[in-house]
Short mmCIF file of C-alpha atoms in Angstrom, two decimals:
data_model
loop_
_atom_site.label_atom_id
_atom_site.label_comp_id
_atom_site.label_asym_id
_atom_site.label_seq_id
_atom_site.Cartn_x
_atom_site.Cartn_y
_atom_site.Cartn_z
CA MET A 1473 77.72 -59.32 28.76
CA ILE A 1474 80.93 -57.38 28.02
CA ARG A 1475 81.28 -54.62 25.41
CA LEU A 1476 84.25 -52.63 24.18
CA ASP A 1477 82.87 -49.37 22.77
CA ASN A 1478 85.15 -47.26 20.54
CA ILE A 1479 88.22 -47.91 22.66
CA SER A 1480 91.56 -46.27 21.89
CA LYS A 1481 94.77 -47.23 23.66
CA GLN A 1482 98.41 -46.29 23.29
CA ASN A 1483 101.42 -47.82 25.08
CA GLY A 1484 104.37 -45.43 24.81
CA HIS A 1485 104.79 -44.76 21.09
CA GLN A 1486 102.80 -47.83 20.07
CA ILE A 1487 99.14 -47.34 19.13
CA LEU A 1488 97.26 -50.55 19.98
CA PHE A 1489 93.60 -49.60 19.43
CA ILE A 1490 91.89 -46.79 17.49
CA GLU A 1491 88.13 -46.48 18.11
CA ALA A 1492 87.82 -50.27 18.20
CA SER A 1493 84.63 -52.10 19.18
CA ALA A 1494 83.74 -55.73 19.96
CA ALA A 1495 81.45 -57.70 22.29
CA LEU A 1496 81.49 -60.94 24.29
CA LEU A 1497 77.93 -62.26 24.61
CA LYS A 1498 76.47 -64.87 26.95
CA GLY A 1499 77.55 -68.40 26.00
CA GLU A 1500 79.94 -67.27 23.24
CA LYS A 1501 83.38 -68.83 22.84
CA ILE A 1502 85.71 -66.33 21.17
CA GLY A 1503 89.30 -66.73 20.01
CA LEU A 1504 91.30 -63.49 20.20
CA VAL A 1505 94.00 -63.37 17.51
CA GLY A 1506 96.63 -60.96 16.25
CA PRO A 1507 100.41 -60.75 15.84
CA ASN A 1508 102.69 -60.61 18.89
CA GLY A 1509 102.50 -57.17 20.50
CA ALA A 1510 99.14 -56.35 18.87
CA GLY A 1511 97.49 -55.83 22.28
CA LYS A 1512 95.75 -59.12 23.17
CA THR A 1513 96.90 -59.10 26.82
CA THR A 1514 96.20 -55.35 27.08
CA LEU A 1515 92.62 -56.01 25.92
CA PHE A 1516 92.18 -58.65 28.65
CA ARG A 1517 93.59 -56.25 31.23
CA MET A 1518 91.12 -53.55 30.14
CA VAL A 1519 88.18 -55.96 30.45
CA THR A 1520 89.27 -56.87 34.00
CA GLY A 1521 89.83 -53.21 34.94
CA GLN A 1522 93.60 -53.59 35.46
CA GLU A 1523 94.10 -51.01 32.70
CA LEU A 1524 91.82 -48.30 31.34
CA PRO A 1525 91.34 -47.31 27.69
CA ASP A 1526 92.61 -43.83 26.76
CA GLU A 1527 89.26 -43.20 25.07
CA GLY A 1528 85.99 -45.12 24.82
CA GLN A 1529 84.74 -47.52 27.46
CA VAL A 1530 84.61 -51.14 28.51
CA VAL A 1531 81.15 -52.04 29.80
CA ALA A 1532 80.32 -55.24 31.72
CA GLU A 1533 76.81 -56.17 32.84
CA ARG A 1534 76.22 -55.43 36.52
CA GLY A 1535 77.27 -58.28 38.78
CA VAL A 1536 78.98 -60.38 36.07
CA THR A 1537 81.78 -62.49 37.55
CA ILE A 1538 84.96 -62.55 35.45
CA GLY A 1539 87.76 -65.09 35.85
CA TYR A 1540 91.10 -64.18 34.27
CA PHE A 1541 94.05 -66.50 33.69
CA SER A 1542 97.28 -64.79 32.65
CA GLN A 1543 100.89 -65.93 32.22
CA ASP A 1544 101.86 -63.85 35.27
CA VAL A 1545 100.79 -66.25 38.04
CA GLY A 1546 102.27 -64.39 41.03
CA GLU A 1547 103.70 -65.86 44.22
CA MET A 1548 102.57 -69.25 45.48
CA SER A 1549 103.94 -70.98 48.58
CA GLY A 1550 102.98 -72.22 52.03
CA HIS A 1551 99.83 -74.04 50.87
CA SER A 1552 99.05 -77.31 49.18
CA ALA A 1553 98.17 -77.09 45.48
CA VAL A 1554 94.55 -78.02 46.23
CA SER A 1555 94.28 -75.24 48.89
CA GLU A 1556 95.77 -72.73 46.43
CA VAL A 1557 93.13 -73.68 43.86
CA MET A 1558 90.32 -73.32 46.41
CA ASN A 1559 91.66 -69.87 47.40
CA SER A 1560 89.91 -68.42 44.35
CA VAL A 1561 86.48 -69.27 45.70
CA GLY A 1562 86.43 -66.96 48.73
CA PRO A 1563 85.75 -67.81 52.40
CA VAL A 1564 85.58 -71.60 51.91
CA SER A 1565 89.36 -71.75 51.48
CA GLU A 1566 89.94 -69.97 54.82
CA VAL A 1567 87.54 -72.42 56.53
CA ALA A 1568 89.36 -75.36 54.85
CA ALA A 1569 92.71 -74.05 56.14
CA GLU A 1570 91.36 -73.80 59.71
CA LEU A 1571 89.97 -77.36 59.48
CA LYS A 1572 93.43 -78.62 58.48
CA GLU A 1573 95.05 -76.74 61.41
CA LEU A 1574 92.50 -78.20 63.86
CA GLU A 1575 93.06 -81.73 62.49
CA THR A 1576 96.80 -81.29 63.08
CA ALA A 1577 96.11 -79.95 66.61
CA MET A 1578 93.92 -82.96 67.45
CA ALA A 1579 96.81 -85.28 66.54
CA ASP A 1580 99.33 -83.29 68.64
CA PRO A 1581 100.03 -85.02 72.05
CA ASP A 1582 101.43 -81.74 73.46
CA ARG A 1583 97.97 -80.13 73.17
CA VAL A 1584 95.99 -82.78 75.00
CA ASP A 1585 94.96 -80.24 77.66
CA GLU A 1586 93.21 -78.12 75.01
CA MET A 1587 91.50 -81.07 73.31
CA GLU A 1588 87.97 -80.29 74.46
CA THR A 1589 88.15 -76.72 73.12
CA ILE A 1590 89.79 -77.91 69.88
CA ILE A 1591 87.12 -80.59 69.27
CA GLU A 1592 84.34 -78.10 69.97
CA ARG A 1593 85.84 -75.60 67.53
CA TYR A 1594 86.38 -78.37 64.98
CA GLY A 1595 82.64 -79.18 65.09
CA GLU A 1596 81.74 -75.52 64.45
CA VAL A 1597 84.23 -75.14 61.60
CA GLN A 1598 83.21 -78.45 60.01
CA ALA A 1599 79.54 -77.37 60.05
CA ARG A 1600 80.48 -74.10 58.33
CA PHE A 1601 82.59 -76.01 55.78
CA GLU A 1602 79.63 -78.28 54.93
CA GLU A 1603 77.33 -75.25 54.68
CA LEU A 1604 79.67 -73.75 52.07
CA ASP A 1605 79.74 -77.10 50.16
CA GLY A 1606 83.43 -77.35 51.04
CA TYR A 1607 83.65 -81.12 50.55
CA GLY A 1608 82.04 -80.87 47.11
CA LEU A 1609 84.34 -77.97 46.21
CA GLU A 1610 87.47 -79.83 47.27
CA ALA A 1611 86.38 -82.85 45.21
CA ARG A 1612 85.90 -80.58 42.17
CA ALA A 1613 89.30 -78.91 42.78
CA ARG A 1614 90.97 -82.35 42.87
CA GLU A 1615 89.10 -83.42 39.73
CA ILE A 1616 90.36 -80.33 37.85
CA LEU A 1617 93.94 -80.82 39.08
CA ALA A 1618 93.79 -84.49 38.05
CA GLY A 1619 92.59 -83.38 34.61
CA LEU A 1620 95.67 -81.14 34.43
CA SER A 1621 97.87 -84.20 35.19
CA PHE A 1622 98.51 -83.64 38.93
CA SER A 1623 99.15 -86.74 41.02
CA GLN A 1624 97.56 -86.95 44.52
CA GLU A 1625 101.03 -86.35 45.99
CA MET A 1626 101.46 -83.13 43.99
CA MET A 1627 97.96 -81.92 44.94
CA ASP A 1628 98.75 -82.23 48.66
CA GLY A 1629 102.38 -81.09 48.46
CA ASP A 1630 103.69 -77.52 48.93
CA VAL A 1631 102.75 -75.51 45.85
CA GLY A 1632 105.93 -73.42 46.34
CA LYS A 1633 108.07 -76.42 45.38
CA LEU A 1634 106.44 -76.81 41.96
CA SER A 1635 108.14 -75.60 38.78
CA GLY A 1636 106.87 -72.51 36.94
CA GLY A 1637 104.96 -74.65 34.42
CA TRP A 1638 103.10 -76.56 37.16
CA LYS A 1639 102.30 -73.30 39.01
CA MET A 1640 100.72 -72.10 35.74
CA ARG A 1641 98.45 -75.15 35.88
CA VAL A 1642 97.48 -74.33 39.50
CA ALA A 1643 96.59 -70.77 38.44
CA LEU A 1644 94.53 -72.14 35.54
CA ALA A 1645 92.75 -74.61 37.86
CA ARG A 1646 91.81 -71.70 40.16
CA VAL A 1647 89.93 -69.97 37.33
CA LEU A 1648 88.28 -73.20 36.14
CA LEU A 1649 87.04 -73.99 39.67
CA MET A 1650 85.47 -70.52 39.95
CA ARG A 1651 83.18 -71.26 36.98
CA PRO A 1652 82.67 -67.49 36.49
CA GLU A 1653 80.05 -66.15 34.08
CA ALA A 1654 82.84 -64.88 31.81
CA MET A 1655 86.27 -66.45 31.49
CA LEU A 1656 89.34 -64.79 29.92
CA LEU A 1657 92.19 -67.22 29.25
CA ASP A 1658 95.52 -65.87 27.99
CA GLU A 1659 97.48 -68.78 26.47
CA PRO A 1660 96.01 -71.57 28.65
CA SER A 1661 97.49 -74.22 26.33
CA ASN A 1662 101.10 -73.26 27.19
CA HIS A 1663 102.93 -75.70 29.48
CA LEU A 1664 100.27 -78.43 29.08
CA ASP A 1665 101.00 -81.98 27.97
CA LEU A 1666 98.74 -83.53 25.36
CA GLU A 1667 96.50 -85.38 27.85
CA SER A 1668 95.93 -82.16 29.88
CA LEU A 1669 95.26 -80.20 26.71
CA ILE A 1670 92.60 -82.66 25.55
CA TRP A 1671 91.03 -82.67 29.04
CA LEU A 1672 90.92 -78.85 29.03
CA GLU A 1673 89.27 -78.89 25.60
CA SER A 1674 86.53 -81.13 26.95
CA PHE A 1675 86.10 -78.94 30.08
CA LEU A 1676 85.78 -75.74 28.04
CA LYS A 1677 83.35 -77.29 25.57
CA GLY A 1678 81.08 -78.09 28.53
CA TYR A 1679 81.50 -74.63 30.11
CA GLU A 1680 78.27 -72.65 29.69
CA GLY A 1681 79.62 -69.15 30.39
CA ALA A 1682 81.17 -66.66 27.96
CA LEU A 1683 84.77 -67.45 27.00
CA MET A 1684 87.50 -65.41 25.34
CA LEU A 1685 90.91 -67.00 24.87
CA THR A 1686 94.22 -66.68 23.08
CA SER A 1687 96.28 -69.69 22.07
CA HIS A 1688 99.14 -70.58 19.72
CA ASP A 1689 97.64 -74.06 19.32
CA ARG A 1690 95.46 -73.99 16.19
CA GLU A 1691 93.86 -77.42 16.84
CA PHE A 1692 92.86 -76.31 20.36
CA MET A 1693 91.33 -73.09 18.97
CA ASN A 1694 89.53 -74.93 16.17
CA ARG A 1695 87.79 -77.29 18.57
CA ILE A 1696 86.61 -74.70 21.09
CA VAL A 1697 85.89 -71.29 19.57
CA THR A 1698 82.89 -70.40 17.41
CA LYS A 1699 83.93 -66.81 16.73
CA ILE A 1700 87.23 -64.99 16.12
CA VAL A 1701 88.04 -61.40 17.08
CA GLU A 1702 91.14 -60.20 15.24
CA ILE A 1703 93.30 -57.27 16.37
CA ASP A 1704 94.83 -55.72 13.27
CA GLY A 1705 96.11 -52.21 12.71
CA GLY A 1706 94.34 -50.80 15.77
CA GLY A 1707 90.92 -52.23 14.89
CA LEU A 1708 88.87 -55.22 16.06
CA THR A 1709 87.27 -57.35 13.34
CA THR A 1710 84.84 -60.16 14.18
CA TYR A 1711 84.54 -63.36 12.14
CA SER A 1712 81.95 -66.10 12.75
CA GLY A 1713 83.38 -69.63 12.83
CA ASN A 1714 86.48 -71.34 14.18
CA TYR A 1715 90.14 -70.51 13.51
CA GLU A 1716 90.30 -72.45 10.23
CA PHE A 1717 87.21 -70.66 8.89
CA TYR A 1718 88.71 -67.31 9.97
CA GLU A 1719 91.90 -68.05 7.99
CA GLN A 1720 89.90 -68.94 4.88
CA GLN A 1721 87.59 -65.93 5.26
CA ARG A 1722 90.49 -63.56 5.85
CA ALA A 1723 92.29 -64.85 2.74
CA LEU A 1724 89.07 -64.48 0.68
CA ASN A 1725 88.49 -60.93 1.99
CA GLU A 1726 92.08 -60.00 1.12
CA LYS A 1727 91.68 -61.43 -2.39
CA GLN A 1728 88.42 -59.51 -2.94
CA GLN A 1729 89.91 -56.28 -1.55
CA GLN A 1730 92.99 -56.69 -3.77
CA ALA A 1731 90.79 -57.20 -6.85
CA GLN A 1732 88.65 -54.17 -5.91
CA PHE A 1733 91.81 -52.09 -5.34
CA GLU A 1734 93.27 -53.13 -8.72
CA ARG A 1735 90.00 -52.36 -10.57
CA GLN A 1736 89.84 -48.92 -8.98
CA GLN A 1737 93.51 -48.24 -9.74
CA ALA A 1738 92.92 -49.15 -13.42
CA MET A 1739 89.86 -46.85 -13.57
CA LEU A 1740 91.77 -43.99 -11.88
CA ALA A 1741 94.70 -44.39 -14.27
CA LYS A 1742 92.31 -44.22 -17.25
CA GLU A 1743 90.61 -41.07 -15.91
CA ILE A 1744 93.93 -39.37 -15.06
CA LYS A 1745 95.24 -40.21 -18.55
CA PHE A 1746 92.16 -38.54 -20.12
CA ILE A 1747 92.57 -35.45 -17.90
CA GLU A 1748 96.30 -35.14 -18.70
CA ARG A 1749 95.64 -35.57 -22.43
CA PHE A 1750 92.83 -33.02 -22.78
CA LYS A 1751 93.41 -30.51 -19.94
CA ALA A 1752 95.01 -27.96 -22.34
CA ARG A 1753 92.16 -28.14 -24.89
CA ALA A 1754 89.37 -25.62 -24.47
CA SER A 1755 86.98 -27.89 -26.41
CA HIS A 1756 87.24 -30.53 -23.68
CA ALA A 1757 87.31 -28.17 -20.66
CA ALA A 1758 83.83 -29.16 -19.37
CA GLN A 1759 84.56 -32.89 -19.67
CA VAL A 1760 87.94 -32.49 -17.94
CA GLN A 1761 86.41 -30.47 -15.12
CA SER A 1762 83.61 -33.02 -14.69
CA ARG A 1763 86.11 -35.88 -14.42
CA VAL A 1764 88.31 -33.98 -11.95
CA LYS A 1765 85.28 -33.47 -9.68
CA LYS A 1766 84.33 -37.13 -10.07
CA LEU A 1767 87.82 -38.22 -8.97
CA GLU A 1768 87.73 -35.92 -5.94
CA LYS A 1769 84.50 -37.58 -4.74
CA ILE A 1770 85.61 -41.19 -5.18
CA GLU A 1771 86.30 -43.01 -1.91
CA ARG A 1772 89.66 -44.69 -2.33
CA VAL A 1773 89.90 -48.46 -1.80
CA GLU A 1774 92.90 -49.35 0.36
CA PRO A 1775 95.08 -52.32 -0.64
CA PRO A 1776 94.79 -55.20 1.87
CA LYS A 1777 97.23 -55.09 4.78
CA ARG A 1778 99.91 -57.62 4.05
CA ARG A 1779 100.83 -59.84 6.98
CA GLN A 1780 104.54 -60.44 7.00
CA THR A 1781 104.96 -64.10 6.15
CA ILE A 1782 108.22 -65.77 7.04
CA ALA A 1783 109.74 -68.68 5.19
CA PHE A 1784 112.88 -70.66 5.83
CA ASP A 1785 114.57 -72.91 3.28
CA PHE A 1786 116.94 -75.57 4.47
CA LEU A 1787 120.32 -75.86 2.88
CA PRO A 1788 120.70 -79.50 1.84
CA ALA A 1789 121.89 -81.59 4.81
CA PRO A 1790 124.75 -84.05 4.23
CA ARG A 1791 123.49 -87.60 3.75
CA SER A 1792 123.82 -89.97 6.71
CA GLY A 1793 124.16 -93.73 6.65
CA GLU A 1794 120.98 -95.87 6.57
CA ASP A 1795 121.17 -96.76 10.29
CA VAL A 1796 120.97 -93.47 12.24
CA VAL A 1797 120.67 -94.63 15.88
CA SER A 1798 120.45 -98.05 17.49
CA LEU A 1799 119.44 -98.67 21.13
CA LYS A 1800 120.05 -102.24 22.35
CA ASN A 1801 118.86 -103.67 25.68
CA VAL A 1802 118.85 -100.20 27.27
CA HIS A 1803 118.07 -99.98 31.00
CA LYS A 1804 117.62 -96.57 32.61
CA GLY A 1805 116.26 -95.37 35.94
CA TYR A 1806 116.42 -92.48 38.38
CA GLY A 1807 116.70 -93.69 41.97
CA SER A 1808 114.03 -96.34 42.52
CA LYS A 1809 112.03 -95.27 39.45
CA ARG A 1810 112.64 -97.49 36.41
CA ILE A 1811 112.18 -95.77 33.06
CA TYR A 1812 113.43 -98.42 30.61
CA ASP A 1813 114.00 -102.14 31.11
CA GLY A 1814 115.67 -103.63 28.05
CA LEU A 1815 114.58 -101.11 25.38
CA ASP A 1816 115.45 -102.03 21.77
CA PHE A 1817 114.84 -99.29 19.21
CA MET A 1818 116.25 -98.50 15.78
CA ILE A 1819 115.95 -95.23 13.80
CA ARG A 1820 116.69 -95.37 10.06
CA ARG A 1821 117.43 -92.61 7.56
CA ARG A 1822 114.49 -90.29 6.71
CA GLU A 1823 112.24 -91.75 9.40
CA ARG A 1824 110.39 -89.13 11.45
CA TRP A 1825 109.54 -90.59 14.85
CA CYS A 1826 107.22 -88.76 17.22
CA VAL A 1827 107.40 -90.05 20.81
CA MET A 1828 104.12 -90.31 22.72
CA GLY A 1829 103.60 -90.97 26.42
CA ILE A 1830 102.18 -89.48 29.61
CA ASN A 1831 104.28 -87.30 31.96
CA GLY A 1832 107.07 -89.39 33.44
CA ALA A 1833 106.87 -92.08 30.73
CA GLY A 1834 110.44 -91.29 29.64
CA LYS A 1835 109.99 -89.19 26.47
CA SER A 1836 112.68 -86.60 27.29
CA THR A 1837 114.90 -89.33 28.78
CA LEU A 1838 114.84 -91.18 25.44
CA LEU A 1839 115.84 -88.02 23.57
CA LYS A 1840 118.66 -87.38 26.07
CA LEU A 1841 119.95 -90.94 25.64
CA VAL A 1842 119.93 -90.56 21.85
CA ALA A 1843 121.57 -87.11 22.01
CA GLY A 1844 124.26 -88.35 24.43
CA SER A 1845 123.33 -85.97 27.25
CA ALA A 1846 122.35 -88.99 29.41
CA GLU A 1847 123.96 -92.41 29.67
CA PRO A 1848 122.08 -95.72 29.93
CA ASP A 1849 122.58 -97.69 33.17
CA THR A 1850 123.25 -100.73 30.99
CA GLY A 1851 122.90 -101.45 27.28
CA THR A 1852 124.19 -99.46 24.32
CA VAL A 1853 123.21 -96.41 22.28
CA SER A 1854 125.08 -96.33 18.95
CA VAL A 1855 124.98 -93.43 16.49
CA GLY A 1856 125.48 -94.45 12.85
CA GLY A 1857 128.04 -93.33 10.31
CA SER A 1858 128.05 -89.75 8.95
CA VAL A 1859 125.29 -88.71 11.36
CA LYS A 1860 125.37 -84.99 12.19
CA MET A 1861 122.94 -84.38 15.07
CA GLY A 1862 121.06 -81.24 16.12
CA TYR A 1863 119.44 -81.42 19.57
CA PHE A 1864 116.84 -78.89 20.72
CA ALA A 1865 115.73 -78.99 24.36
CA GLN A 1866 114.43 -76.33 26.74
CA HIS A 1867 117.80 -76.16 28.55
CA ALA A 1868 119.48 -75.15 25.24
CA MET A 1869 117.92 -71.70 25.69
CA GLU A 1870 119.90 -71.22 28.89
CA LEU A 1871 123.19 -71.73 27.00
CA LEU A 1872 122.86 -68.46 25.07
CA ASP A 1873 125.36 -65.76 26.09
CA GLY A 1874 123.16 -63.16 27.81
CA GLU A 1875 125.49 -60.26 26.99
CA ARG A 1876 125.57 -60.89 23.23
CA THR A 1877 122.93 -59.38 20.98
CA VAL A 1878 120.90 -61.66 18.70
CA PHE A 1879 123.07 -60.69 15.72
CA GLU A 1880 126.33 -61.08 17.68
CA GLN A 1881 125.24 -64.60 18.68
CA LEU A 1882 124.60 -65.47 15.03
CA GLU A 1883 127.96 -63.99 13.96
CA TYR A 1884 129.79 -65.83 16.77
CA THR A 1885 128.24 -69.17 15.79
CA PHE A 1886 128.74 -68.70 12.03
CA PRO A 1887 131.88 -66.53 11.57
CA GLN A 1888 132.19 -67.48 7.88
CA ALA A 1889 128.64 -66.44 6.94
CA GLY A 1890 127.93 -63.11 5.24
CA GLN A 1891 125.97 -60.37 7.01
CA GLY A 1892 123.19 -60.55 4.40
CA SER A 1893 122.52 -64.25 4.90
CA LEU A 1894 122.58 -63.88 8.70
CA ARG A 1895 120.10 -60.99 8.55
CA ALA A 1896 117.87 -63.09 6.28
CA LEU A 1897 118.11 -65.96 8.79
CA ALA A 1898 117.21 -63.61 11.67
CA GLY A 1899 114.23 -62.31 9.67
CA CYS A 1900 112.94 -65.86 9.01
CA PHE A 1901 112.86 -66.49 12.74
CA GLY A 1902 111.06 -63.27 13.58
CA PHE A 1903 114.00 -60.92 14.34
CA SER A 1904 113.59 -57.90 12.08
CA GLY A 1905 114.79 -54.31 12.38
CA ASP A 1906 116.03 -53.41 15.85
CA ASP A 1907 115.14 -56.86 17.23
CA VAL A 1908 118.58 -58.16 16.17
CA GLU A 1909 120.18 -55.65 18.59
CA LYS A 1910 118.38 -57.07 21.66
CA ARG A 1911 120.67 -58.72 24.20
CA CYS A 1912 119.95 -62.41 24.73
CA ARG A 1913 119.31 -61.90 28.47
CA VAL A 1914 116.23 -59.73 27.76
CA LEU A 1915 114.66 -62.09 25.22
CA SER A 1916 111.31 -63.73 26.03
CA GLY A 1917 110.99 -67.51 26.12
CA GLY A 1918 109.59 -67.47 22.57
CA GLU A 1919 112.40 -65.29 21.25
CA LYS A 1920 115.06 -67.51 22.85
CA ALA A 1921 113.43 -70.61 21.33
CA ARG A 1922 113.41 -68.99 17.89
CA LEU A 1923 117.06 -67.97 18.18
CA VAL A 1924 118.20 -71.44 19.29
CA MET A 1925 116.20 -72.94 16.42
CA ALA A 1926 117.86 -70.55 13.95
CA LEU A 1927 121.33 -71.45 15.27
CA MET A 1928 120.56 -75.15 14.86
CA LEU A 1929 119.00 -75.05 11.41
CA PHE A 1930 121.25 -72.61 9.51
CA ASP A 1931 123.94 -75.24 9.00
CA PRO A 1932 121.53 -78.16 8.99
CA PRO A 1933 122.22 -81.45 10.71
CA ASN A 1934 120.95 -84.62 9.03
CA PHE A 1935 119.35 -85.85 12.27
CA LEU A 1936 117.11 -83.57 14.34
CA VAL A 1937 116.25 -84.45 17.94
CA LEU A 1938 113.58 -82.00 19.13
CA ASP A 1939 112.08 -81.88 22.63
CA GLU A 1940 108.92 -79.70 22.57
CA PRO A 1941 110.23 -77.36 19.85
CA THR A 1942 106.93 -75.45 19.57
CA ASN A 1943 106.47 -74.66 23.29
CA HIS A 1944 107.08 -70.91 23.04
CA LEU A 1945 106.36 -70.33 19.35
CA ASP A 1946 103.50 -68.25 17.97
CA MET A 1947 101.32 -69.59 15.16
CA ALA A 1948 103.20 -67.83 12.34
CA THR A 1949 106.58 -69.23 13.46
CA LYS A 1950 105.06 -72.69 13.96
CA GLU A 1951 103.67 -72.63 10.42
CA MET A 1952 107.06 -71.55 9.06
CA LEU A 1953 108.80 -74.33 11.00
CA ILE A 1954 106.30 -76.97 9.82
CA ALA A 1955 106.69 -75.82 6.20
CA ALA A 1956 110.50 -75.90 6.50
CA LEU A 1957 110.63 -79.30 8.21
CA SER A 1958 108.15 -80.77 5.69
CA ASN A 1959 110.82 -80.26 3.02
CA TYR A 1960 113.67 -81.45 5.26
CA GLU A 1961 115.53 -84.44 3.81
CA GLY A 1962 117.00 -85.70 7.10
CA THR A 1963 115.81 -87.89 9.98
CA MET A 1964 113.77 -86.72 12.98
CA LEU A 1965 113.01 -87.85 16.53
CA PHE A 1966 110.72 -85.48 18.40
CA VAL A 1967 108.33 -84.86 21.27
CA SER A 1968 105.51 -82.32 20.91
CA HIS A 1969 102.07 -81.67 22.40
CA ASP A 1970 101.00 -79.76 19.28
CA ARG A 1971 98.71 -82.05 17.27
CA HIS A 1972 99.05 -80.00 14.08
CA PHE A 1973 102.85 -80.34 14.32
CA LEU A 1974 102.60 -84.09 15.10
CA ALA A 1975 100.22 -84.78 12.21
CA ALA A 1976 102.17 -82.71 9.67
CA LEU A 1977 105.65 -84.11 10.35
CA SER A 1978 105.62 -87.66 11.73
CA ASN A 1979 105.76 -90.87 9.70
CA ARG A 1980 106.37 -93.20 12.68
CA VAL A 1981 105.05 -93.25 16.28
CA LEU A 1982 106.85 -94.62 19.34
CA GLU A 1983 104.35 -94.99 22.19
CA LEU A 1984 105.63 -95.35 25.76
CA THR A 1985 103.10 -96.91 28.15
CA PRO A 1986 103.31 -98.67 31.57
CA GLU A 1987 102.54 -101.93 29.72
CA GLY A 1988 105.50 -101.47 27.38
CA VAL A 1989 106.82 -99.70 24.27
CA HIS A 1990 104.77 -99.88 21.05
CA GLN A 1991 105.90 -98.91 17.55
CA TYR A 1992 103.49 -97.81 14.82
CA GLY A 1993 104.20 -97.41 11.12
CA GLY A 1994 102.50 -94.34 9.68
CA GLY A 1995 102.35 -90.95 11.38
CA TYR A 1996 100.29 -89.42 14.17
CA THR A 1997 97.07 -89.27 12.11
CA GLU A 1998 97.24 -93.01 11.43
CA TYR A 1999 98.07 -93.64 15.11
CA VAL A 2000 94.88 -91.81 16.18
CA GLU A 2001 92.82 -93.81 13.67
CA ARG A 2002 94.30 -97.13 14.81
CA THR A 2003 94.13 -96.57 18.58
CA GLY A 2004 90.97 -94.43 18.71
CA GLN A 2005 92.77 -92.00 21.07
CA GLU A 2006 94.82 -88.84 20.56
CA ALA A 2007 97.23 -89.61 23.42
CA PRO A 2008 98.31 -92.76 25.31
CA GLY A 2009 97.08 -91.45 28.69
CA LEU A 2010 93.48 -91.27 27.42
CA ARG A 2011 93.10 -95.02 26.94
CA SER A 2012 90.45 -96.56 29.14
#
């Protein structure tokens, strides 16, 4: 359906692609992978014609419809969310808008004189709407928005009043409603809660068109894609299988290439040693010359490209008392909405609680109560003896001083630390070379999250309270964080929609449901086995 033939592309001084080729065939589901800045979004933009390759060509079959979801969602306001979603499907959305206007006009007492004309026009427009399957389309739009966790009120409310994360979901719903023959999704799993993520997985599994997507959620990739296209060093390499298979295959290929490289190096060293030893002897001149020619003809095996792997080792955290936090008879609400009515909850040393619940169940509220950034209406929250808390929430990223560079922020926070250890810390969290000289105000969401995490973990607390810590992190940083936290000796309370993160780090589950609060011994994996569901909102 779509082919990239020998494409080359350069952005400024950065070479992204050198004579690279790949294809997206009918019905294929491809995961596009590569380090940050490798050119994944540029590739999508070339397929959609928003950018052109410097050399080579991108060829799409005649008449193929392509739907593209990107992180840049553009302006949205003045419509309901459901109208905005239907806007992607052409004239039906304009007809739907006119129907709404005519319905409003029919209910307006000041326009009673025009009623006959309005009713006549309404009949014409309604007939056109039915002809375009408008009612069926609106039902499908609402079904998709519901799958992405929209309430009826949010669907019919002004889309301009939604937060950036919810607008992302509207933009994603637009592409899903189109059902194009080829779909390009750039990080669709960002900003989704666990229920929405699982719904999207199911939708994409049932989608019959060609799909190419990027995602930092390995579980999401594993369940959907059947092929991986990797961008590495300017080339495109295709692997059959899901993300896990790609990782295994890549590691095996690297091992084989390393062994081949080492064998060739040993052979070359032996030949060069012979040439050096006998080059001055006339009796061996023919042999030496023969071996020199042989070496000139040998195609050199390159060593495998080494991906920079980052690792972070915790300094030992001071030991806390056995009772870390105690909540007794806690009541909490916002306006008329009650979040907690008499919550009792105890966290003990070295427990790792993950908090599960649908949007609005009170997950972030619980973390705020524990961290002291919100007060209960009644009841008590008591932090135990010798507890040193570290709290990560999305708002923490806004507290960085925009004028400081990354390194200046590290130095300001840890004035006693040596430059070497701070540079090592920066490197662990993905700030190498000139990256440490970037001012905080120009950092991306992912970079800010990494910096805040580095500031929190360098002098480790013995109790970590983490609200969606993986939201902006790429796969390499997530893996580093999981490895580091696996060896962490302290206590944890966290919310995450990343199932790999949940399964790897939790040993207790607190489930918040409308029927009440449930506690489970064992981690997320055991919770899934016991309940038969991956998230509370999926229960029938």
